[in-house]
Structures are given as C-alpha cells and as structure tokens.
GROMACS .gro file of C-alpha atoms in nm:
model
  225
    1UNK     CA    1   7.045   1.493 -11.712
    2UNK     CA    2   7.114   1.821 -11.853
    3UNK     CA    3   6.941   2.167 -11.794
    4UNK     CA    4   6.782   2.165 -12.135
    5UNK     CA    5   6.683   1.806 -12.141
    6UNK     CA    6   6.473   1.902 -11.783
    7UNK     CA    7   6.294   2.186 -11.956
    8UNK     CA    8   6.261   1.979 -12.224
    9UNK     CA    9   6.083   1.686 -12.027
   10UNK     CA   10   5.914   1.930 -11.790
   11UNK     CA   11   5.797   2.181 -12.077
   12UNK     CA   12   5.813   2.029 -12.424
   13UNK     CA   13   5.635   2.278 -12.553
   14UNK     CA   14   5.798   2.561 -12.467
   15UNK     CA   15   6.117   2.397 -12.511
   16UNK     CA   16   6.136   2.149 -12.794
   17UNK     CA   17   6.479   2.110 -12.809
   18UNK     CA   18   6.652   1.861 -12.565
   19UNK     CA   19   6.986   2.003 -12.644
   20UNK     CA   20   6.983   2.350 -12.676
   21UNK     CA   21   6.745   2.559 -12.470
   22UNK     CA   22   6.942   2.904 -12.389
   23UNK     CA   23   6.618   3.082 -12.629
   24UNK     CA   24   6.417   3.256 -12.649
   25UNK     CA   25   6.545   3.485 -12.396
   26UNK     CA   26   6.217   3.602 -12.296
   27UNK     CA   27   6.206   3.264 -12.095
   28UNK     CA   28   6.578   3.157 -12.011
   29UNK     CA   29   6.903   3.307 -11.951
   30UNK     CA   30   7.223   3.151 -11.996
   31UNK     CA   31   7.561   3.216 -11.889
   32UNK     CA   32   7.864   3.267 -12.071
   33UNK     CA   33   7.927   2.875 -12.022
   34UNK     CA   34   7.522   2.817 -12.113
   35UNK     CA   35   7.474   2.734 -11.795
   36UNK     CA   36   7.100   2.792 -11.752
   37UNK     CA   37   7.036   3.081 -11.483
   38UNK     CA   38   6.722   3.237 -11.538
   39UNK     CA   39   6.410   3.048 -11.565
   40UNK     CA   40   6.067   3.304 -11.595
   41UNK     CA   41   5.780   3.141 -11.728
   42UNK     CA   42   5.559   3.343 -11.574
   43UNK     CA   43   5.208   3.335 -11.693
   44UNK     CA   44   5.252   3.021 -11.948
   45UNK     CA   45   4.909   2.870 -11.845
   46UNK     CA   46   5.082   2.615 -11.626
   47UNK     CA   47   4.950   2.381 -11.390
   48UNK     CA   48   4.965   2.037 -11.204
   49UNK     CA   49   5.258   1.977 -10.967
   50UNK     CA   50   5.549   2.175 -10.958
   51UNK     CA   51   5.812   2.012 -11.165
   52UNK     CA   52   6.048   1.863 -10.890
   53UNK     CA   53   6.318   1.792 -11.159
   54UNK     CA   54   6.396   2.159 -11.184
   55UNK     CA   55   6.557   2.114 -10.853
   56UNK     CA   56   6.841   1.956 -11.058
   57UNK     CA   57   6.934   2.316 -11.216
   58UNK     CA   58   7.166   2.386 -10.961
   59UNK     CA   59   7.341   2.666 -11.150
   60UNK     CA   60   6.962   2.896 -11.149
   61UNK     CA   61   6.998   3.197 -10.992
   62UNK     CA   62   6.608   3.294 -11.090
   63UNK     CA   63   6.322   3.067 -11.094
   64UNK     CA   64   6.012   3.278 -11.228
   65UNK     CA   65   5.657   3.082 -11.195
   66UNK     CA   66   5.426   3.330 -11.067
   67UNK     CA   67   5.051   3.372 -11.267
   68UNK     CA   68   5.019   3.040 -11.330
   69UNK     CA   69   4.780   2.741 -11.191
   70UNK     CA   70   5.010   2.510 -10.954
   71UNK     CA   71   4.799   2.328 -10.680
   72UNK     CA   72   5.108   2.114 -10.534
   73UNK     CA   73   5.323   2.209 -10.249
   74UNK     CA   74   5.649   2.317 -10.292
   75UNK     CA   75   5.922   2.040 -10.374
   76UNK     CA   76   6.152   1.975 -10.143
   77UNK     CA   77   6.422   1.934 -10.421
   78UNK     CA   78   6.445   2.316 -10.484
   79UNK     CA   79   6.634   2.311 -10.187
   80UNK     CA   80   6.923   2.168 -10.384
   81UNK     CA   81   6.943   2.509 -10.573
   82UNK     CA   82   7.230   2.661 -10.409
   83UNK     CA   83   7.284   2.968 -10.592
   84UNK     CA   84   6.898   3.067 -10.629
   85UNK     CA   85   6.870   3.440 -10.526
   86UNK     CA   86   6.494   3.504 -10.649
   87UNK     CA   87   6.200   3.231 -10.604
   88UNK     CA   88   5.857   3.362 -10.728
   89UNK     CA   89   5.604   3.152 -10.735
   90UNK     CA   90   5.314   3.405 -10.622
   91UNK     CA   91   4.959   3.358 -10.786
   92UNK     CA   92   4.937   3.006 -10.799
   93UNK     CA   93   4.722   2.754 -10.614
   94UNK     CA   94   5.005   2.616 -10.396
   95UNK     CA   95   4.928   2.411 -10.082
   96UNK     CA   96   5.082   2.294  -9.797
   97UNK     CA   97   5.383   2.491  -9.633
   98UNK     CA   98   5.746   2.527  -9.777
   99UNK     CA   99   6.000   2.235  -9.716
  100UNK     CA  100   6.274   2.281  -9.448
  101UNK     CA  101   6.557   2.274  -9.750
  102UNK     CA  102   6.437   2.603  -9.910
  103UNK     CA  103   6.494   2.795  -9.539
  104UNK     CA  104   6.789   2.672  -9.612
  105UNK     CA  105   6.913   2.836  -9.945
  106UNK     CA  106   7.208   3.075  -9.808
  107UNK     CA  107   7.201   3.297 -10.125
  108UNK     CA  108   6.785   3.347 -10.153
  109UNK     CA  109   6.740   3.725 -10.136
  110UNK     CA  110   6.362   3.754 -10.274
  111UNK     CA  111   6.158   3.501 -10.202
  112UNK     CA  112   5.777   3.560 -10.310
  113UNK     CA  113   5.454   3.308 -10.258
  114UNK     CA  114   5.149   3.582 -10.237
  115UNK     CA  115   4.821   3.469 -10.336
  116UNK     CA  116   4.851   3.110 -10.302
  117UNK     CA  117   4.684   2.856 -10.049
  118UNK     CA  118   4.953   2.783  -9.840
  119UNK     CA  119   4.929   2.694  -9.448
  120UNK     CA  120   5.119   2.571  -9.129
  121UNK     CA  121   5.454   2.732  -8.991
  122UNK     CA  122   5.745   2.804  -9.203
  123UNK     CA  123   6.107   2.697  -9.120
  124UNK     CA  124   6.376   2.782  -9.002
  125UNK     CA  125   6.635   3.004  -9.171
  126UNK     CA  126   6.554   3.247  -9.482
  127UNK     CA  127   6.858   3.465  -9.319
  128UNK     CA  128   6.965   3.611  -9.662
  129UNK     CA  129   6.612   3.679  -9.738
  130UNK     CA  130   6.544   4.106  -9.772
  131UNK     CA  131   6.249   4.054  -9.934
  132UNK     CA  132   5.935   3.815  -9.857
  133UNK     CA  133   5.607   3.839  -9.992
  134UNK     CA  134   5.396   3.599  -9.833
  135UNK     CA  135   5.044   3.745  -9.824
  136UNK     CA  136   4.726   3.595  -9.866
  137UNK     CA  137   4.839   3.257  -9.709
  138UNK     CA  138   4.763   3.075  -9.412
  139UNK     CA  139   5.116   3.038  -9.287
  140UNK     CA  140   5.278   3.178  -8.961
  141UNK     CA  141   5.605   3.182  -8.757
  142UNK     CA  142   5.641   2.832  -8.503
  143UNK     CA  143   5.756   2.941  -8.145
  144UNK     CA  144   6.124   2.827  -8.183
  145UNK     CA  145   6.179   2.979  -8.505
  146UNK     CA  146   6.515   3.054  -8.566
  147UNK     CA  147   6.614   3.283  -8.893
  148UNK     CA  148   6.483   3.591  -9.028
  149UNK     CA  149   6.108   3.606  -9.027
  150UNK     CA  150   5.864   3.837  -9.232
  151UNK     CA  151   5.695   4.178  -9.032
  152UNK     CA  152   5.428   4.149  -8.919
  153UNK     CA  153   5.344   3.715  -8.967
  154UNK     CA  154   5.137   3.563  -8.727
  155UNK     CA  155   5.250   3.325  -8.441
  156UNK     CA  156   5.145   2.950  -8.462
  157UNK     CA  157   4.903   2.862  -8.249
  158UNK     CA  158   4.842   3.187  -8.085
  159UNK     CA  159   4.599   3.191  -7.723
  160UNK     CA  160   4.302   3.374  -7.798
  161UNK     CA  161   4.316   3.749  -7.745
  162UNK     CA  162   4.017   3.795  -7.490
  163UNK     CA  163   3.939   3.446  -7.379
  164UNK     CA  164   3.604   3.509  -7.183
  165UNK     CA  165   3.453   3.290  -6.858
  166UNK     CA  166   3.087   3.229  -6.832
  167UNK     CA  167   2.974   3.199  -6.465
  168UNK     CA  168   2.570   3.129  -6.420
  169UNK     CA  169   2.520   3.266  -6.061
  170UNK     CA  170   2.253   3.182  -5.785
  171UNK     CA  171   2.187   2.892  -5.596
  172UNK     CA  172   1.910   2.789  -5.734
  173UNK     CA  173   2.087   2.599  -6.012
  174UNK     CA  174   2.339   2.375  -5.794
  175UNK     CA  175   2.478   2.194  -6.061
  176UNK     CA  176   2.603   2.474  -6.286
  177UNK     CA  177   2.915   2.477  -6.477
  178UNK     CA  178   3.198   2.731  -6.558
  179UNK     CA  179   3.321   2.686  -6.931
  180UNK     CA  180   3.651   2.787  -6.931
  181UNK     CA  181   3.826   2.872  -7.285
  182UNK     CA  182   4.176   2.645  -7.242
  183UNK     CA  183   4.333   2.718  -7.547
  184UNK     CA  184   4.367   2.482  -7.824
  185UNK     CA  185   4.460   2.169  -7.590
  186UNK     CA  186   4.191   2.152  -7.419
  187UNK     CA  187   3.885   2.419  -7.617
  188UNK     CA  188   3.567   2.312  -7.406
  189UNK     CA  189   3.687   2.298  -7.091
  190UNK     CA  190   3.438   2.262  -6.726
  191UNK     CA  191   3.460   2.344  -6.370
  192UNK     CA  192   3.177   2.274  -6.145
  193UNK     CA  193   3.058   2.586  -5.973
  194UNK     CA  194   3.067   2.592  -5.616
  195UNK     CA  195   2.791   2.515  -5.448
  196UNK     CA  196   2.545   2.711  -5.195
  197UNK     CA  197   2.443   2.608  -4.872
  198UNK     CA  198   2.163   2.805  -4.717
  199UNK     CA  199   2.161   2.789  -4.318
  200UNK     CA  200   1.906   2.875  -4.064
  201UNK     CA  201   2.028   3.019  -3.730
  202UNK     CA  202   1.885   2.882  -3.409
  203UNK     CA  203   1.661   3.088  -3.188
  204UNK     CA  204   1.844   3.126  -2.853
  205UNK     CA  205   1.638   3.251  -2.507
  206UNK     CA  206   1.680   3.603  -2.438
  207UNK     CA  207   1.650   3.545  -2.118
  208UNK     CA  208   1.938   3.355  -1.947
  209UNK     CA  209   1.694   3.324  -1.607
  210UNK     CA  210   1.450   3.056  -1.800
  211UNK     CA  211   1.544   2.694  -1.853
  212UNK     CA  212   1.266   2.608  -2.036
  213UNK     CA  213   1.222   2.921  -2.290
  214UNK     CA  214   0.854   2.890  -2.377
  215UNK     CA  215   0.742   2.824  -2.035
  216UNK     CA  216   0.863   3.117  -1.913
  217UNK     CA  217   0.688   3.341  -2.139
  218UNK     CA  218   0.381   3.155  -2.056
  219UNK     CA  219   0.471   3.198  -1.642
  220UNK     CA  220   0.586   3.547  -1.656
  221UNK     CA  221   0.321   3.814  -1.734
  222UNK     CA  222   0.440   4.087  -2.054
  223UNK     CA  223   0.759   3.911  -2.102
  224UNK     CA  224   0.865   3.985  -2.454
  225UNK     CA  225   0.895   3.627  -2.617
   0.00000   0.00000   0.00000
C-alpha cells in the first residue's frame, strides 16, 4: 500500500485523496521523489489507537502527533521506520511503555512523549537520541539497560531510601515481632524478637563454717544472717 493510500485509510478526512497526498504542506512533506517525509498533525482532535499502519512509511523522517487524544500504547510497527529522526507524540493519553523496536531506530535524534500516561522500564538503545522529553510519565531505566538513557530518570524498582525497623522492647510482651521493610519481594516481612528470661540468683551461706545455714544463725548468738 502506498503512503497516501495509509493517510488516506488512517485519516480520510484530512486526506481524501488515496493517490496524491503531498498537500497541504501544513501537514505533509514530500520529497523530490514524493516520497512522504514529514507527517505533523499535531493538534487535529485525534484519538483512539495510534494508527499502526503508519509504520509502513518507511521513508518518514518526522512523525508529528503531539496535542492530540491517543489512549493506546505505542505500536510496535514504528519500529520499522528506519530513517525517523523526530517522534513527538507528547500530550496524548498514551499507555503502556514503548516497544523494544523503537530503542532500536539508529537515526532517532528527538524523541518526545511528555504528558502522557506511560509506565514500566524503557528499552534498550535510543543511542542516537540528543534529545528526550519524557516527563510526566511513569517510566524509568531497568537495571541492565544498555543505550543512552535520559538525566535524571528513575531506576526500576528502586529499594526504599530510609527503610525503617520497628522493635517493641521489654519483656513483658514475649511474643513481639520485628517488621522488617524487605523491599518489594518480600514488603511485610517478620522476625520474632528475642525473648527474655528473668533469673533469680541463689542465696549462698556466708559463712563457710555452717552446714546447715539457718541453723547456725539460730545456734550462734548476733550472727548476721
């Protein structure tokens, strides 16, 4: 399928015409071959899922979406656009996290999602990327990321900062527990407290010379018993 018959199916009414869709220029570019390279349709009212067929217009360079309503994830057919440079897709209502294909994209050099409901840990790659504007998500950067990350992005899964231990003291409450915060594997956490054994120390004869302790007090006159 051609470029213009994708815009056509995917936006009829902003592009009526199945086979010619290089105008008006304030929504597509075309090259000198009208190859379609530019794609802004920012603000158009959009919404639903994000076309996946536009994945198919491998000769974009610029795919311009932002202000709009999307509330699907990211296709994982952009991807195929190998010569995309700029993705904006920020102000939408985008979920989920972006597809492993689009860390992928070796000439992406702007690549913008801000204000959008994304989550979960981006992938690898993005190492053309000099510009990322991610804010306003929920995403952040998996332990074994490889590529080039954004400044600043929080780590998946991240301890908490000041875990804290409770500890009830005393024995007067034997069977006490210690919570212990154990991260996200294992959140609510015991340990029995140790225990308390109170002991009483036998009374020994202070007086080595009496075998039988309290007779000898009795027998020997202002003995100090």
């Amino acid at each position: 399928m051609s470029a213009c018959a994708i815009l056509n199916s995917a936006f009829p009414a902003l592009f009526p015409n199945a086979a010619q869709c290089c105008s008006p220029a304030n929504l597509v570019a075309c090259d000198a071959s009208n190859n379609v390279i530019t794609l802004t349709l920012n603000g158009q009212s959009l919404s639903g899922a994000l076309p996946e067929s536009l994945g198919s217009i491998t000769s974009l360079k610029t795919l311009n979406l932002k202000d709009n309503a999307y509330n699907s994830t990211i296709p994982a057919s952009f991807g195929n656009l190998a010569n995309l440079e700029i993705l904006n897709l920020e102000n939408n209502k985008l979920v989920g996290t972006f597809p492993a294909s689009i860390g992928q994209l070796t000439k992406l050099k702007e690549l913008r999602v801000r204000d959008n409901t994304m989550s979960g840990p981006i992938p690898n790659g993005f190492v053309s990327v000099n510009i990322f504007s991610f804010a306003r998500n929920n995403l952040c950067v998996p332990a074994d990321f490889v590529g080039k990350k954004p400044n600043n992005m929080k780590a998946c899964d991240a301890a908490p900062a000041n875990p804290t231990t409770t500890v009830p003291a005393g024995p007067a409450n034997p069977t006490a527990t210690v919570t212990v915060p154990a991260g996200p594997a294992n959140p609510t956490a015991t340990v029995p407290a140790p225990q308390v054994t109170e002991t009483t120390a036998p009374i020994t004869n202070p007086n080595p010379n009496c075998d039988r302790f309290n007779a000898c007090c009795a027998w020997i006159g202002g003995f100090d018993c």
